[in-house]
Coordinates of C-alpha atoms in Angstrom, one line a residue:
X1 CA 22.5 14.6 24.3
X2 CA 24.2 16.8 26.9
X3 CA 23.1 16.7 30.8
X4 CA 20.9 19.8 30.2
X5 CA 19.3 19.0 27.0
X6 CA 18.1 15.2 29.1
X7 CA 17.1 17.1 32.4
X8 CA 14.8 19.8 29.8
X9 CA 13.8 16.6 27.6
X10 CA 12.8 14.8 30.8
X11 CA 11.0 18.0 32.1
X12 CA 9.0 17.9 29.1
X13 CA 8.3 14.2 29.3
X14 CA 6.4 14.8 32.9
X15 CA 4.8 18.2 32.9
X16 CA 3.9 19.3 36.3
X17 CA 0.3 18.1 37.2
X18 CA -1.0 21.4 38.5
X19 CA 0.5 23.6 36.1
X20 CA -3.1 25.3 35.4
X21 CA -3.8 25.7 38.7
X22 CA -0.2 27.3 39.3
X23 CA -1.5 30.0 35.9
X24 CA -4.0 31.0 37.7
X25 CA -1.9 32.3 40.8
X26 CA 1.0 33.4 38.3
X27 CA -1.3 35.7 35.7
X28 CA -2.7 37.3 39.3
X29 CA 0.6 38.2 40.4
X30 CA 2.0 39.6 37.2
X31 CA -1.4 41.5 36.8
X32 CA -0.8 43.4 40.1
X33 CA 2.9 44.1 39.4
X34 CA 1.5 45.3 35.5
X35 CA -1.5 47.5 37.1
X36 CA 1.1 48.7 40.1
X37 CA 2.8 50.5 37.1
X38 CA -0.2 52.3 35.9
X39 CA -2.8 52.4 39.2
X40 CA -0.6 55.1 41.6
X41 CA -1.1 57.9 38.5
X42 CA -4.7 58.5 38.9
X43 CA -4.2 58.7 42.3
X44 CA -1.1 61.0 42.6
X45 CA -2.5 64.0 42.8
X46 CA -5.0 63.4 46.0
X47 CA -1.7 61.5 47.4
X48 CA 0.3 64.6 46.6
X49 CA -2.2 66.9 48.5
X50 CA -2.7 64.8 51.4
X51 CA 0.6 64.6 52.1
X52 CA 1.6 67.8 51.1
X53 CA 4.2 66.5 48.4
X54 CA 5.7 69.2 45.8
X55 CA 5.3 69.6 42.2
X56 CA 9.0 68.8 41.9
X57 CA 8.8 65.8 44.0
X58 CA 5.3 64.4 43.0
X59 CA 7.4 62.3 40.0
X60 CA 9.5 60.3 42.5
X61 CA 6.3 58.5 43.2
X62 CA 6.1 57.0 40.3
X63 CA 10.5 57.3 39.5
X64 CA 11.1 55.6 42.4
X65 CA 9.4 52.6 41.4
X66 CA 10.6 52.4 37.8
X67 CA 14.5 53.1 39.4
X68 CA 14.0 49.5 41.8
X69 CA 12.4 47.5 39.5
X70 CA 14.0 48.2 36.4
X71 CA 17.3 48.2 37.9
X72 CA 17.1 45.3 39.7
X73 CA 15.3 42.7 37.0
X74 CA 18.0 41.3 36.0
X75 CA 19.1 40.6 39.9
X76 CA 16.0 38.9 40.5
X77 CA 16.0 36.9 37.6
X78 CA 19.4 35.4 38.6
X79 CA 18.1 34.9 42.2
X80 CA 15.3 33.1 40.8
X81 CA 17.5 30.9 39.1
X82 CA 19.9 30.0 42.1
X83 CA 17.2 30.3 44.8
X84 CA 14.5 29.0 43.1
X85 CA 11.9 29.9 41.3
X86 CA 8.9 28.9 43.1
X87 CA 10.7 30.5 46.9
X88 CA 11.4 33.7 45.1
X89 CA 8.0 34.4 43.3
X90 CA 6.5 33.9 47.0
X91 CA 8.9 36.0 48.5
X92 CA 8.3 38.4 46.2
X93 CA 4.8 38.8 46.9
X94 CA 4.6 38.9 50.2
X95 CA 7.6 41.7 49.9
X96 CA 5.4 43.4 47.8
X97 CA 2.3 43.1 49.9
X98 CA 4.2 44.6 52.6
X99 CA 5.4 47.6 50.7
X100 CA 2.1 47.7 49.3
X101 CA 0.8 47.6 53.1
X102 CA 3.8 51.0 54.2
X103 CA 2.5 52.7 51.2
X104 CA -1.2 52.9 51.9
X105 CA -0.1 53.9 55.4
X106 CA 1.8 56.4 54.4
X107 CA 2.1 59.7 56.6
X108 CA 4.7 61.4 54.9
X109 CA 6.7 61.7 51.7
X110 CA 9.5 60.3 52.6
X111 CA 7.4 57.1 54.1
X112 CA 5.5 57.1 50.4
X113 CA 8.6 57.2 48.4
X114 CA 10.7 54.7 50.5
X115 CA 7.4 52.0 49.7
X116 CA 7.5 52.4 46.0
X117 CA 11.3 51.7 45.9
X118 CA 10.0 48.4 47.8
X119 CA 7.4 47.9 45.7
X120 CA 9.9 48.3 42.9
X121 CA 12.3 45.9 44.3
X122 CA 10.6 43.2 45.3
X123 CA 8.4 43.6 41.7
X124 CA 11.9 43.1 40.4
X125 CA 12.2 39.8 42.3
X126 CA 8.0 38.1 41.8
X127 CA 8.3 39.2 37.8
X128 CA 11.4 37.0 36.7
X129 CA 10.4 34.2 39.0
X130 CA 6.9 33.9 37.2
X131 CA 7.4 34.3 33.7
X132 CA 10.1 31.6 34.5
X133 CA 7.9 29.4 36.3
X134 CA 5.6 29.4 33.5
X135 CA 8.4 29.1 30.3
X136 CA 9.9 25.5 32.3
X137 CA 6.3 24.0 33.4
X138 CA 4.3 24.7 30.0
X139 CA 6.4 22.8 27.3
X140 CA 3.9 21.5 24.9
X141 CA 3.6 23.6 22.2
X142 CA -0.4 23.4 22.6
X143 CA -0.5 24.1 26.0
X144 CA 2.0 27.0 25.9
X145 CA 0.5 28.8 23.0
X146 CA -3.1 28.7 26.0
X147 CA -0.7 29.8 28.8
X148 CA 1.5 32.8 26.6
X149 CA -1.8 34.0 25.3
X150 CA -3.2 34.7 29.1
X151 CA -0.2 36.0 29.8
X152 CA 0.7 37.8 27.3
X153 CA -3.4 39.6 27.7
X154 CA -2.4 40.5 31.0
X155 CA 0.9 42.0 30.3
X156 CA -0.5 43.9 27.5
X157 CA -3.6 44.7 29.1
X158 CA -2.8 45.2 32.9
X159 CA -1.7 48.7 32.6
X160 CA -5.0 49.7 31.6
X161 CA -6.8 48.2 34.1
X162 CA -4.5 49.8 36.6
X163 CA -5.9 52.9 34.9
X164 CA -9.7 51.7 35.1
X165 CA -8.8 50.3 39.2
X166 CA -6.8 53.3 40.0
X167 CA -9.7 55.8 38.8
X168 CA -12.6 54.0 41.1
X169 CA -10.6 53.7 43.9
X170 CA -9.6 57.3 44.0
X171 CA -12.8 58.7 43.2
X172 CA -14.8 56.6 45.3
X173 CA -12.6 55.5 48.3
X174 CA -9.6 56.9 48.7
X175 CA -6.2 57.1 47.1
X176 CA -4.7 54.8 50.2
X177 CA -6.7 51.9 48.4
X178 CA -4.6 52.1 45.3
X179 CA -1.7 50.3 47.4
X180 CA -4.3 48.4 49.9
X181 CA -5.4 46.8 46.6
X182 CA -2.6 44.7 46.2
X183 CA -2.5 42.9 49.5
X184 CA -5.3 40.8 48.7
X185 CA -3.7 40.1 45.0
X186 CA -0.6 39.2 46.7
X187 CA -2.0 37.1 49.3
X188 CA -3.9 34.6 47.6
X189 CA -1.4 34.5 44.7
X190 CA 1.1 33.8 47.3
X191 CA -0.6 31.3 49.3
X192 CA -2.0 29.3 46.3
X193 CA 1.5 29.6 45.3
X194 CA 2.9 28.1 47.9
X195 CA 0.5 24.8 48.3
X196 CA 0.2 24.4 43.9
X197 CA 3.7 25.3 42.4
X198 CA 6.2 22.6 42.5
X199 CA 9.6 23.7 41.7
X200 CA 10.6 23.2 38.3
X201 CA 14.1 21.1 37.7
X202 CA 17.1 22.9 36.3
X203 CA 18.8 25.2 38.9
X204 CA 21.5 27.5 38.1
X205 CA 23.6 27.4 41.7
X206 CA 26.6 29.2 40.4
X207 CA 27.9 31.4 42.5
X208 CA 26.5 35.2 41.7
X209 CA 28.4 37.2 39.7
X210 CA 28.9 40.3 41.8
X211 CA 30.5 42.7 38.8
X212 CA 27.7 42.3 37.1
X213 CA 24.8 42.6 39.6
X214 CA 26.5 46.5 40.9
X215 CA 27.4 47.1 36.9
X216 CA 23.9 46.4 34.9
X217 CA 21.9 47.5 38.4
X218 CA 24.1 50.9 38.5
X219 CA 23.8 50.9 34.5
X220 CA 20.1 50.6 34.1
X221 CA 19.3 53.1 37.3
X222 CA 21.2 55.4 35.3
X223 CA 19.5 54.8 32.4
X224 CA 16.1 54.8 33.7
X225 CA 16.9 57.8 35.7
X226 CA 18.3 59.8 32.3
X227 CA 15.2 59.4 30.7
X228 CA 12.8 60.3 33.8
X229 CA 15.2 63.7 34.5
X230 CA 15.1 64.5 31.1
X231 CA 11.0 64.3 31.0
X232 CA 11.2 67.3 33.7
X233 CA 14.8 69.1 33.3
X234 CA 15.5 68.8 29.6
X235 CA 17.6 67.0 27.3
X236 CA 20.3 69.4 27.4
X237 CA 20.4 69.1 31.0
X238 CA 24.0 68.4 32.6
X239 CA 22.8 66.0 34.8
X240 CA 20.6 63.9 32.3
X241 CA 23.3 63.9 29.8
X242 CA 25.7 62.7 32.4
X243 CA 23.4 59.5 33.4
X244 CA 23.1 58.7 29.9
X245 CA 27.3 59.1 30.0
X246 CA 27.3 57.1 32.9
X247 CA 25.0 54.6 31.9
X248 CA 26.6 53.8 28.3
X249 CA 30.1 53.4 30.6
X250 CA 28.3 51.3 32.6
X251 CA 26.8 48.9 30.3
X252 CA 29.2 48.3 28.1
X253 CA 31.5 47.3 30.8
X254 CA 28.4 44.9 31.9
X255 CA 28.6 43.6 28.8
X256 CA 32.9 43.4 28.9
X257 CA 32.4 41.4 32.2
X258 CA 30.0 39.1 30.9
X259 CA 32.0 37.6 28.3
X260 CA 34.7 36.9 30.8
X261 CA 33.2 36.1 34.0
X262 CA 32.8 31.7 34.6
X263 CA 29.5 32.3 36.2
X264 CA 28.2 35.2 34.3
X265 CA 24.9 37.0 36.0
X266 CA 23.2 37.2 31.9
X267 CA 25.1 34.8 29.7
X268 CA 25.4 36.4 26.2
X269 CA 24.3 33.2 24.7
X270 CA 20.7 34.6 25.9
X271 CA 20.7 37.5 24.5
X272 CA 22.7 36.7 20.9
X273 CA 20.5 34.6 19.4
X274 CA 19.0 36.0 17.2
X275 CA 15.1 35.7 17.9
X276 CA 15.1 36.2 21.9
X277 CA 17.8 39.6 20.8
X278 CA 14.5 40.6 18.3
X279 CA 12.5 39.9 20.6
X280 CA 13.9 41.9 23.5
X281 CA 14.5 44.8 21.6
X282 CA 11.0 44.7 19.3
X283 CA 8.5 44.4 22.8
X284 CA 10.9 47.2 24.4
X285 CA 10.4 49.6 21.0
X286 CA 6.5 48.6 21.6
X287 CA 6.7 49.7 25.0
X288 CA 7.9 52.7 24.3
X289 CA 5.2 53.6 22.2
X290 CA 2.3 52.4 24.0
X291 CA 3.2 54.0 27.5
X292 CA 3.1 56.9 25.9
X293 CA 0.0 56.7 24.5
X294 CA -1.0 55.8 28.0
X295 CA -0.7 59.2 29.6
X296 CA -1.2 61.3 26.7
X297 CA -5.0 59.7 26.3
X298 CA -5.5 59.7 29.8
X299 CA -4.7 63.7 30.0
X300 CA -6.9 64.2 26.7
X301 CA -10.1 62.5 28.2
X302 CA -9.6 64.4 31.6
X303 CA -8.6 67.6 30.5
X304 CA -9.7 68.1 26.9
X305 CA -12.9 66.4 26.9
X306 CA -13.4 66.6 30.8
X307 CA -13.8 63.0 31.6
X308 CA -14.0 62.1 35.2
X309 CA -11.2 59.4 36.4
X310 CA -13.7 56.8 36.5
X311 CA -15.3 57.3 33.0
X312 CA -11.7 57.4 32.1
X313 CA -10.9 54.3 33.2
X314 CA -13.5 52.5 31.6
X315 CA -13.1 54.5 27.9
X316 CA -9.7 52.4 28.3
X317 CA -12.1 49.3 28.1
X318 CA -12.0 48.8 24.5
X319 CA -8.2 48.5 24.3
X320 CA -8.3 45.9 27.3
X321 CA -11.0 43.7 25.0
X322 CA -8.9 44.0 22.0
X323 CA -6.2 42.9 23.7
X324 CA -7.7 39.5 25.2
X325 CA -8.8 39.0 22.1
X326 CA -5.4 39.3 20.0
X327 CA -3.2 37.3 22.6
X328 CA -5.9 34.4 23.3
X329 CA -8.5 34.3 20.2
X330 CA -5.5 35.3 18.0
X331 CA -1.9 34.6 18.7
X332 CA -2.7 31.5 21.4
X333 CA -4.8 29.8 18.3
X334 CA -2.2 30.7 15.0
X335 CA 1.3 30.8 17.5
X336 CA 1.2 26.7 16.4
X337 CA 0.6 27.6 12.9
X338 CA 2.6 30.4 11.7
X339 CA 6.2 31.6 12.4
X340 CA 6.3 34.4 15.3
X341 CA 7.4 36.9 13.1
X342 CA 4.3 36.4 11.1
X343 CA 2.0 37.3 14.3
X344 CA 4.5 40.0 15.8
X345 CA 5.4 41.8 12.7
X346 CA 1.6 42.3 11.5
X347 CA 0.9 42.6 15.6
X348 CA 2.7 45.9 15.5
X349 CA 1.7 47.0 12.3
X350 CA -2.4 46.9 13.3
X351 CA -1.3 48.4 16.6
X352 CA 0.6 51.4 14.4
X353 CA -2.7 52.0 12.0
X354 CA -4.6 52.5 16.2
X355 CA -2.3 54.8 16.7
X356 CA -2.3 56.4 12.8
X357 CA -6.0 57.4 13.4
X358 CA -5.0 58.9 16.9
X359 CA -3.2 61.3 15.2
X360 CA -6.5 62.6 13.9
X361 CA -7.4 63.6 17.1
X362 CA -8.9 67.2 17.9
X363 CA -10.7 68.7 20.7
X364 CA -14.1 67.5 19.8
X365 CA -13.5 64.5 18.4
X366 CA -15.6 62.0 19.0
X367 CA -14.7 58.9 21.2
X368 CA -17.4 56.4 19.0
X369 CA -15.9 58.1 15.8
X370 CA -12.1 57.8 16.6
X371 CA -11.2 56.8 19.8
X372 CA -12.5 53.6 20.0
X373 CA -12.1 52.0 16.6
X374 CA -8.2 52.8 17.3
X375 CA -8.1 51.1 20.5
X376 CA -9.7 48.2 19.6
X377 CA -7.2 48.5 16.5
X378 CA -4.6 49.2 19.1
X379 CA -5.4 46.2 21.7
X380 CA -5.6 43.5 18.8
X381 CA -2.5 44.3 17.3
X382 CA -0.4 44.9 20.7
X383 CA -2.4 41.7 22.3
X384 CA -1.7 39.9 19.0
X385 CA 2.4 40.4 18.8
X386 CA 2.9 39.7 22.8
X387 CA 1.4 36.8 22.8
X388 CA 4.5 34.8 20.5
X389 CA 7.1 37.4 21.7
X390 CA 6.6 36.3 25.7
X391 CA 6.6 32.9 24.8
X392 CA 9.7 32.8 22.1
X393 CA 11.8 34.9 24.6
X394 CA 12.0 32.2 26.7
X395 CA 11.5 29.2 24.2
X396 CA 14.8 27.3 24.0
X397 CA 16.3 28.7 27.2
X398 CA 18.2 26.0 29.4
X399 CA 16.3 25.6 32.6
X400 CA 19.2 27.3 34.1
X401 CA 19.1 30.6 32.3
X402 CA 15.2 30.1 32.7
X403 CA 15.2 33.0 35.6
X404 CA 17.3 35.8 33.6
X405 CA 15.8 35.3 30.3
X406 CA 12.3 36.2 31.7
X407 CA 14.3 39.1 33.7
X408 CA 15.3 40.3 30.1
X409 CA 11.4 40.2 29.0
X410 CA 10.7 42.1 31.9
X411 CA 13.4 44.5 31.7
X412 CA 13.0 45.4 28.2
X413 CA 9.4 46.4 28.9
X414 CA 10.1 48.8 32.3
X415 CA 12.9 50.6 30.5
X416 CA 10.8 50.8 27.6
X417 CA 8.0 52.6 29.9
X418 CA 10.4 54.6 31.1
X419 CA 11.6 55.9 27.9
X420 CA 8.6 56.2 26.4
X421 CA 6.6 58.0 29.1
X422 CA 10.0 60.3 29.0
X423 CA 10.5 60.6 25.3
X424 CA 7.2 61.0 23.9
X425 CA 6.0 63.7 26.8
X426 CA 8.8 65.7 26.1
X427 CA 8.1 65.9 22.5
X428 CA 4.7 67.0 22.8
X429 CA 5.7 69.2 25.8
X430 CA 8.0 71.0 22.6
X431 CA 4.9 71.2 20.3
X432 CA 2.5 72.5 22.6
X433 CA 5.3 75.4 23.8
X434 CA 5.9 76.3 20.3
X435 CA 2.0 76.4 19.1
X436 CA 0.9 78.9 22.3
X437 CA 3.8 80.7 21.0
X438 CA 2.3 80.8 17.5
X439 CA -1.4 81.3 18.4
X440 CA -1.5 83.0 21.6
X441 CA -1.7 86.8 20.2
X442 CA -4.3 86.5 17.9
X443 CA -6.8 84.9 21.4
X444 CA -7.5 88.2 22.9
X445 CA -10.4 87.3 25.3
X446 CA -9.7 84.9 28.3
X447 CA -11.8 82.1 26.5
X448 CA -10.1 82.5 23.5
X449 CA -6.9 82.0 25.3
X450 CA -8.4 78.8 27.3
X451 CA -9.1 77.4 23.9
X452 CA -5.9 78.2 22.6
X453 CA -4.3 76.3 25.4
X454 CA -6.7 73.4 24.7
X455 CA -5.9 73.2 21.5
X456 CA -2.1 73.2 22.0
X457 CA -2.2 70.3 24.0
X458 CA -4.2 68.0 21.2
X459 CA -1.0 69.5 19.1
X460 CA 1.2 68.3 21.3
X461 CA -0.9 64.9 21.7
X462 CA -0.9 64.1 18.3
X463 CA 2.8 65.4 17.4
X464 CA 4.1 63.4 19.6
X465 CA 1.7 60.1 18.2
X466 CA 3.5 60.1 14.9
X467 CA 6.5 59.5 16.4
X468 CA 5.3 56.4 17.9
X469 CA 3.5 55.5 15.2
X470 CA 7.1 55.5 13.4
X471 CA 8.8 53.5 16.9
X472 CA 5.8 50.8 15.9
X473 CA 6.4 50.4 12.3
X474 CA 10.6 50.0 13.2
X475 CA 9.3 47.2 15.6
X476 CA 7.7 45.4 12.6
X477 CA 10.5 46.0 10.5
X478 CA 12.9 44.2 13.6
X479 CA 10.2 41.4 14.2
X480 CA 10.5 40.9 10.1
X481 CA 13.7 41.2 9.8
X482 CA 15.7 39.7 13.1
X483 CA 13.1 36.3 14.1
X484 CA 13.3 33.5 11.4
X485 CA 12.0 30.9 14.0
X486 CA 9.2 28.6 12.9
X487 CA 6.2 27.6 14.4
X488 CA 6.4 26.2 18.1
X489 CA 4.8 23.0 16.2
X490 CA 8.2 22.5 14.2
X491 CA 10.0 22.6 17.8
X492 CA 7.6 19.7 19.0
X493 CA 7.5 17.5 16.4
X494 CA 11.7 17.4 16.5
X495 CA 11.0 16.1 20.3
X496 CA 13.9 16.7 21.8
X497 CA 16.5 20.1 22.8
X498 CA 18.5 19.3 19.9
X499 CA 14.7 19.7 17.4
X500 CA 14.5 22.9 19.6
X501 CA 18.2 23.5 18.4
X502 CA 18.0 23.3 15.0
X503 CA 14.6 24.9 14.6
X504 CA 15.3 28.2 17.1
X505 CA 19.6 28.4 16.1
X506 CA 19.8 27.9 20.4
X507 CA 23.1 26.6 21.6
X508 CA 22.9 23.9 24.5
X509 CA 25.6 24.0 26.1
X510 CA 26.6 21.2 28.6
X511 CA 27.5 21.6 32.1

């Protein structure tokens, strides 16, 4: 048995003693770096008034966020792995509280935008850390399938309570609270922390690979950026076709360096294997899909059906409590059972027959009728397919890559968001355009005109649903078709790396 395969045997053999406790503090951080995602849009446009923000810069609130953290991920993850994980998840929240702390201060634009990019960055250092944390102290197959399931909930579920948070605070404090909020989150999260977690064994202290930090950071900024300019500019857009240019360039020389580098900052051995690569790019297609639902059912209830942000927040409710259900009643209790790919794969094809019925949607529909029956569809399947897909993206991994292959988790998901929010707006932008342009002379009053408008937007809505209705069934198809592990069960009962080995295909690769 190689050095590393003994030190992750040994770690399994004594399981850190507080490791519950230490869930507790991690599931509150990564619900206030999920809901930071989602909690600032309800709020943008009192933000944008109060500090008289344009229409064209009112995006970087939210961009500049997305840029830092998805560009740096992969950073933080490495610096997690040679810092430690336990010094970098505290670090990271009480960056983030501070950031949190400028941005509810905020006088300015400038002073707003420069605390999202914080936010963003150290987000990009707390998310890696914890999803680490958690993959190197939970071991037993048992116990993980209880800790993956509350994680996976709250991955899956914090952006809609960011929605339900963000709508209360706005309406009936004020839109500073929506960053004020997180100070508390972070500072019991970082002081329990601090007195719980003990750090895990299995340090990476390589030296960092520079190349690839300014490469994949300058890569996925580009990318993240492409798709967020071509939300607002178009695809055909000099620029946005540049970044994408750019970003291609950029990655595949990422890649290049990687497989020549001693010390590499992501070692392609995480990322080939087979289930973590269906994985990563499965939970990113899903992303894609549901961020997009995000905003376009948040716009319907406002604006079609006139919902205030409050009521909005808690329509969202159902989709929260289907997805508890599906990652802890569901995945946590048949992830020991059944083969991932026979939870993820079905996962995303419940959470594809949610969206199917959205596409039913009109301007009175009703919200008992439709709406909620496909969130609850929608939160079962989605809470249902995380659940195995956080835990078998880092099942396997040496302690050492422990740091970067939760980075990859978290970086499939935030350029996922990003495309999706991008992609899917711009397609229903397209349809609503071309149905005003179809319908629009034969409203000849103003309220025909207002309903004509309405009614475009639903187009647009559901236009744009199908298409991630299709993005949800490919993710099935990649969960069926790419992850042939077994049941975390068959991993145990092998007891050893080399069990782990044979069962997941993952090379362990000595020292």
């Amino acid at each position: 048995m190689s050095e590393t395969a003994q030190a992750t045997a040994g770690t399994a053999q004594a399981p850190d003693s507080n490791r519950w406790k230490a869930l507790t503090f991690i599931a509150l951080a990564q619900l206030m770096v999920v809901l930071d995602a989602t909690i600032v849009n309800i709020a943008l446009p009192s933000a944008q008034k109060d500090l008289g923000i344009s229409d064209g810069n009112r995006q970087w609130v939210i961009t500049a966020y997305a840029l830092a953290f998805g560009g740096l991920l992969l950073f933080g993850g490495r610096i997690a792995d040679i810092w430690g994980r336990k010094r970098t998840f505290v670090t990271g929240l009480i960056g983030f509280a501070g950031a949190s702390a400028l941005g509810g201060a905020a006088t300015n634009e400038a002073m707003l935008l420069g605390s999202r990019a914080l936010q963003g960055a150290f987000g990009a250092l707390l998310a890696p850390a914890a999803l680490s944390l958690l993959a190197v102290m939970f071991t037993d197959s048992k116990e993980r399938a209880k800790a993956f399931g509350i994680y996976g909930a709250i991955a899956g579920g914090g952006g809609a309570v960011g929605l339900i948070l963000g709508g209360f605070l706005t309406e009936y404090l004020d839109w500073r609270w929506t960053f004020f909020v997180n100070i508390p989150f972070a500072v019991v999260a970082a002081a329990g922390a601090y007195f719980v977690i003990r750090e895990p064994a299995g340090r990476n202290r390589s030296p960092l690979d520079i190349p690839g930090v300014v490469l994949s950071t300058l890569g996925l900024v580009s990318l993240v950026y492409g798709f967020t300019r071509a939300e607002s500019e178009g695809w055909g857009d000099s620029m946005t076709i540049g970044l994408f240019v750019a970003s291609a360039v950029l990655l595949a020389a990422f890649v290049l360096v990687e497989s020549k580098v001693k010390a590499p900052l992501l070692p392609l051995r995480v990322i080939t294997e087979r289930n973590r690569g269906g994985v990563y790019l499965s939970l990113g297609l899903a992303i894609i899909a549901m961020f997009g639902l995000f905003l376009f059912l948040t716009y319907y209830l406002q604006i079609v059906k006139g919902y205030s942000p409050v009521k909005t927040g808690f329509a969202f409710l159902p989709m929260i409590a289907g997805m508890i259900t599906g990652s802890t009643q569901i995945g946590a209790r048949l992830m020991n059972r059944l083969p991932a790919r026979l939870l993820m794969g079905p996962g995303f094809l419940v959470a594809a027959a949610g969206m199917l019925l959205l596409t039913q949607m009109e301007i009175g529909s009703s919200y008992a009728a439709l709406l909620l029956p496909a969130m609850l569809l929608l939160g079962l399947g989605m809470g249902t397919a995380f659940m195995p897909a956080m835990s078998l993206a880092t099942l396997g991994v040496e302690p050492r890559d422990s740091g970067v292959a939760s980075a990859m988790v978290n970086t499939s998901q935030q350029v996922g968001g990003a495309i999706g929010t991008a992609l899917l707006n711009t397609i229903a932008a397209s349809a609503t355009t071309a149905y005003v342009k179809d319908h629009i002379a034969g409203a000849t009053t103003q309220p025909q005109q207002q309903l004509v408008q309405l009614q475009a937007q639903v187009h647009g809505y559901t236009n744009a649903i199908w298409f991630a209705v299709g993005i949800l069934v490919v993710a099935a198809g990649i969960a069926f078709t790419f992850i042939n592990a077994g049941s975390p069960d068959s991993t145990a009962a092998a007891g050893s790396v080399e069990g782990a080995e044979d069962d997941l295909k993952v090379p362990v690769i000595a020292h």
